[in-house]
Short mmCIF file of C-alpha atoms in Angstrom, two decimals:
data_model
loop_
_atom_site.label_atom_id
_atom_site.label_comp_id
_atom_site.label_asym_id
_atom_site.label_seq_id
_atom_site.Cartn_x
_atom_site.Cartn_y
_atom_site.Cartn_z
CA MET A 1 -15.60 28.20 29.14
CA LEU A 2 -14.88 26.43 25.95
CA THR A 3 -16.13 28.18 22.54
CA ASP A 4 -18.01 26.37 19.78
CA GLU A 5 -15.01 26.99 17.97
CA GLN A 6 -12.68 25.60 20.16
CA VAL A 7 -14.65 22.31 20.94
CA ILE A 8 -15.19 21.72 17.17
CA SER A 9 -11.39 21.75 17.01
CA LEU A 10 -11.11 19.15 19.59
CA VAL A 11 -13.46 17.07 17.77
CA GLU A 12 -11.67 17.07 14.37
CA ARG A 13 -8.12 16.76 16.26
CA GLU A 14 -9.37 13.72 17.66
CA LEU A 15 -11.04 12.43 14.41
CA LEU A 16 -7.57 13.02 12.47
CA GLU A 17 -5.42 11.57 15.36
CA GLN A 18 -7.51 8.71 16.45
CA THR A 19 -5.60 8.82 19.83
CA MET A 20 -8.69 6.82 21.38
CA GLY A 21 -9.62 3.14 20.75
CA ALA A 22 -13.27 3.95 20.51
CA THR A 23 -12.69 6.58 17.64
CA GLU A 24 -10.81 3.85 16.05
CA GLN A 25 -13.14 1.02 16.39
CA PHE A 26 -16.26 3.75 14.43
CA LEU A 27 -13.95 5.12 12.02
CA ALA A 28 -13.33 1.49 11.21
CA ILE A 29 -16.82 0.98 10.26
CA HIS A 30 -18.54 4.31 9.54
CA SER A 31 -17.66 7.76 8.75
CA PRO A 32 -19.17 11.14 9.67
CA VAL A 33 -21.15 13.22 7.30
CA LEU A 34 -18.11 16.07 6.09
CA VAL A 35 -19.50 19.69 4.96
CA GLU A 36 -16.27 21.31 3.03
CA GLY A 37 -14.01 18.60 4.15
CA LYS A 38 -15.23 19.49 8.23
CA PRO A 39 -17.28 16.88 10.07
CA LYS A 40 -20.92 18.26 10.40
CA VAL A 41 -21.75 19.27 14.02
CA ASP A 42 -25.80 18.84 14.45
CA ARG A 43 -25.54 20.03 18.24
CA ILE A 44 -22.97 20.81 21.02
CA ASP A 45 -25.24 20.25 23.82
CA ARG A 46 -24.01 22.24 27.05
CA GLU A 47 -27.29 21.23 29.58
CA ARG A 48 -25.29 18.88 31.63
CA GLU A 49 -22.90 20.76 34.28
CA GLY A 50 -19.39 20.44 33.80
CA ARG A 51 -19.94 18.08 30.54
CA ILE A 52 -20.52 19.10 26.75
CA VAL A 53 -21.65 16.52 24.38
CA VAL A 54 -20.80 17.30 20.56
CA TYR A 55 -23.35 15.33 17.86
CA LEU A 56 -22.12 14.39 14.52
CA PRO A 57 -24.37 12.71 12.14
CA VAL A 58 -22.87 9.59 10.44
CA LEU A 59 -22.87 9.06 6.80
CA GLU A 60 -25.80 7.44 5.22
CA GLN A 61 -27.15 6.40 8.87
CA GLN A 62 -29.59 7.37 11.08
CA PHE A 63 -27.32 7.60 14.61
CA TYR A 64 -24.94 10.56 16.03
CA PHE A 65 -21.14 9.71 16.61
CA THR A 66 -20.98 11.74 20.10
CA PHE A 67 -17.75 13.15 21.83
CA TYR A 68 -17.93 14.05 25.71
CA ILE A 69 -15.93 16.90 26.55
CA ASN A 70 -14.64 18.02 30.42
CA ALA A 71 -16.03 21.72 29.89
CA GLU A 72 -13.34 22.78 32.66
CA LYS A 73 -10.47 20.75 31.80
CA GLY A 74 -11.26 21.40 28.05
CA GLU A 75 -10.23 17.71 26.73
CA ILE A 76 -12.54 14.74 25.41
CA THR A 77 -13.24 12.25 27.91
CA GLY A 78 -15.04 9.86 25.72
CA MET A 79 -16.37 8.99 22.52
CA ASP A 80 -19.78 7.01 21.64
CA THR A 81 -22.73 6.55 19.13
CA GLU A 82 -26.28 8.06 20.35
CA ALA A 83 -29.16 6.92 18.91
CA TRP A 84 -31.41 9.35 16.80
CA GLN A 85 -34.58 9.90 18.86
CA ARG A 86 -38.17 11.40 18.06
CA VAL A 87 -40.43 11.62 20.98
CA TYR A 88 -43.73 13.42 20.31
CA PHE A 89 -47.24 13.39 21.33
CA ARG A 90 -49.92 11.92 18.46
CA ALA A 91 -53.36 12.15 18.94
CA THR A 92 -55.47 10.35 16.14
CA SER A 93 -59.33 10.00 14.95
CA GLU A 94 -61.29 8.35 12.22
CA THR A 95 -64.20 10.93 13.46
CA MET A 96 -62.79 14.35 13.53
CA SER A 97 -60.46 16.35 11.31
CA ALA A 98 -56.96 17.80 12.14
CA ASP A 99 -58.47 21.24 12.56
CA ASP A 100 -60.70 19.76 14.92
CA LEU A 101 -58.00 18.05 17.00
CA LYS A 102 -55.84 21.03 16.73
CA ALA A 103 -58.63 23.13 18.07
CA MET A 104 -58.41 21.12 21.44
CA THR A 105 -55.03 22.50 22.34
CA ARG A 106 -53.24 25.90 22.34
CA LEU A 107 -49.88 24.06 22.19
CA MET A 108 -47.91 24.09 18.72
CA VAL A 109 -48.71 21.65 16.42
CA THR A 110 -45.74 20.62 14.29
CA ASN A 111 -47.50 18.08 11.90
CA TRP A 112 -51.00 16.66 10.89
CA TRP A 113 -53.30 15.64 8.23
CA SER A 114 -56.85 15.01 7.94
CA LYS A 115 -58.53 11.57 7.19
CA GLY A 116 -59.15 11.73 3.34
CA ASP A 117 -55.67 13.76 2.53
CA LEU A 118 -53.32 12.08 0.45
CA LYS A 119 -50.60 10.34 1.56
CA TRP A 120 -47.09 11.60 0.44
CA ASN A 121 -46.66 9.37 -2.04
CA GLY A 122 -49.96 10.87 -3.62
CA ARG A 123 -51.28 7.17 -4.59
CA SER A 124 -53.45 6.99 -1.40
CA ALA A 125 -55.60 8.72 1.51
CA HIS A 126 -55.30 8.46 4.78
CA LYS A 127 -57.45 6.53 6.71
CA TYR A 128 -57.88 8.79 10.03
CA SER A 129 -56.86 12.26 10.83
CA ASN A 130 -53.57 12.98 12.85
CA ILE A 131 -51.41 15.62 15.15
CA GLU A 132 -48.17 15.35 16.38
CA ILE A 133 -46.82 17.81 18.78
CA LEU A 134 -42.77 17.53 18.29
CA SER A 135 -41.31 19.72 21.23
CA ASN A 136 -37.46 18.87 20.75
CA PRO A 137 -36.64 17.34 17.12
CA GLU A 138 -32.50 18.40 18.32
CA PRO A 139 -30.09 15.43 18.90
CA ASP A 140 -30.76 14.52 22.66
CA ALA A 141 -30.80 11.77 24.94
CA PHE A 142 -34.13 9.93 25.30
CA GLU A 143 -34.46 10.66 28.69
CA ASP A 144 -33.99 14.34 27.88
CA LYS A 145 -36.32 14.53 24.85
CA LEU A 146 -39.10 13.11 27.08
CA LYS A 147 -38.75 15.24 29.91
CA LYS A 148 -38.95 17.99 27.66
CA LEU A 149 -41.90 17.31 25.75
CA LEU A 150 -43.77 16.20 28.85
CA ASP A 151 -43.15 19.63 30.54
CA TYR A 152 -44.43 21.12 27.44
CA LEU A 153 -47.55 19.41 27.20
CA LEU A 154 -48.12 20.19 30.83
CA GLU A 155 -48.21 24.02 29.46
CA ASP A 156 -51.85 22.92 28.42
CA ALA A 157 -52.78 19.76 30.71
CA GLU A 158 -56.47 20.21 30.08
CA GLY A 159 -56.03 20.65 26.52
CA ILE A 160 -53.79 17.23 26.47
CA ARG A 161 -56.19 15.46 28.57
CA HIS A 162 -58.86 16.32 26.39
CA LEU A 163 -57.35 15.09 23.05
CA VAL A 164 -56.55 11.66 25.16
CA ARG A 165 -60.33 11.42 26.04
CA GLN A 166 -61.87 12.39 22.96
CA ALA A 167 -59.08 10.99 20.35
CA LYS A 168 -56.38 8.31 20.84
CA GLY A 169 -53.30 10.70 22.69
CA TYR A 170 -50.46 9.19 23.80
CA ILE A 171 -46.79 9.54 23.50
CA GLN A 172 -45.10 7.69 20.64
CA VAL A 173 -41.66 7.29 20.25
CA ALA A 174 -39.03 6.14 17.54
CA THR A 175 -35.36 5.05 18.07
CA ASP A 176 -32.94 4.19 15.46
CA PHE A 177 -29.91 2.84 17.34
CA HIS A 178 -26.03 1.72 16.24
CA PHE A 179 -26.13 -1.94 15.76
CA GLY A 180 -22.50 -1.66 17.38
CA ASN A 181 -21.91 -5.10 19.34
CA GLY A 182 -25.26 -6.22 19.72
CA MET A 183 -26.10 -4.44 23.04
CA LEU A 184 -28.53 -1.86 22.06
CA GLY A 185 -29.61 -0.61 25.63
CA GLY A 186 -32.99 0.46 25.95
CA PRO A 187 -35.05 3.89 27.28
CA PHE A 188 -35.18 4.45 30.72
CA LEU A 189 -38.45 5.86 31.95
CA SER A 190 -37.85 7.84 35.44
CA ALA A 191 -40.33 7.78 38.34
CA GLU A 192 -40.77 11.79 37.53
CA ALA A 193 -41.71 11.17 33.89
CA ILE A 194 -44.24 8.24 35.00
CA GLN A 195 -46.07 10.62 37.43
CA LYS A 196 -45.98 13.44 34.64
CA MET A 197 -47.75 10.66 31.92
CA ALA A 198 -50.21 9.51 34.53
CA ALA A 199 -51.20 12.94 35.24
CA LEU A 200 -51.91 13.48 31.51
CA GLY A 201 -53.56 10.31 31.21
CA LEU A 202 -50.68 9.15 28.55
CA SER A 203 -49.70 5.78 27.57
CA ILE A 204 -46.24 5.62 25.56
CA SER A 205 -45.36 3.72 22.55
CA PHE A 206 -41.88 2.78 21.06
CA ASP A 207 -40.67 1.45 17.74
CA LEU A 208 -36.94 0.58 17.86
CA TYR A 209 -34.61 0.31 14.96
CA VAL A 210 -30.82 -0.75 14.19
CA TRP A 211 -28.67 0.69 11.38
CA GLY A 212 -24.73 0.34 10.36
CA GLU A 213 -22.59 -1.84 10.67
CA PRO A 214 -21.16 -3.93 13.82
CA PHE A 215 -17.72 -3.29 15.39
CA ARG A 216 -15.05 -5.50 13.94
CA GLU A 217 -13.82 -8.37 16.01
CA GLU A 218 -10.63 -7.70 17.24
#
């Protein structure tokens, strides 16, 4: 099994030598974030059998360089970009406070405010209360993030259903793609995910954005 150090070494070598056309294309328009001259690695994902995915943040952009490594052969098999994904449960209310909303579930709430609290700019107040549950903040594919969130929400299914009934509870997705060649792709909802959302009474909302430079034409 490759160690993290070996994985990072493979990525650093490819960034330097640019043996793959995709690497050359990406580095012609964007740069990875560097820390003391070395590419910053936000995550090494070993969850896929036989494959390692390495996420590198991109300088001044809101998406990732991703390298795919064959875990058995110890070699890079591909390189691409992965969108920045934020997939979380959200509940809002114009009549209840954030404490009231938090009291409806035993799950950990990661962000909240109450109606009347000042917004981050300090110049205006929130017009509704809000709580958020973000179970997987690390870089990951949308499908994996959604699965992990739904599995977490199911640990307190009754509490989540209560929030859906008593407040406006739903799943919110924010996705930031690389502009690339204009073909952004899109989220995939599996039958399993749809069934879990139905069991919890959940709807889902998407906010999609694009960042960065397009690939240069040959």
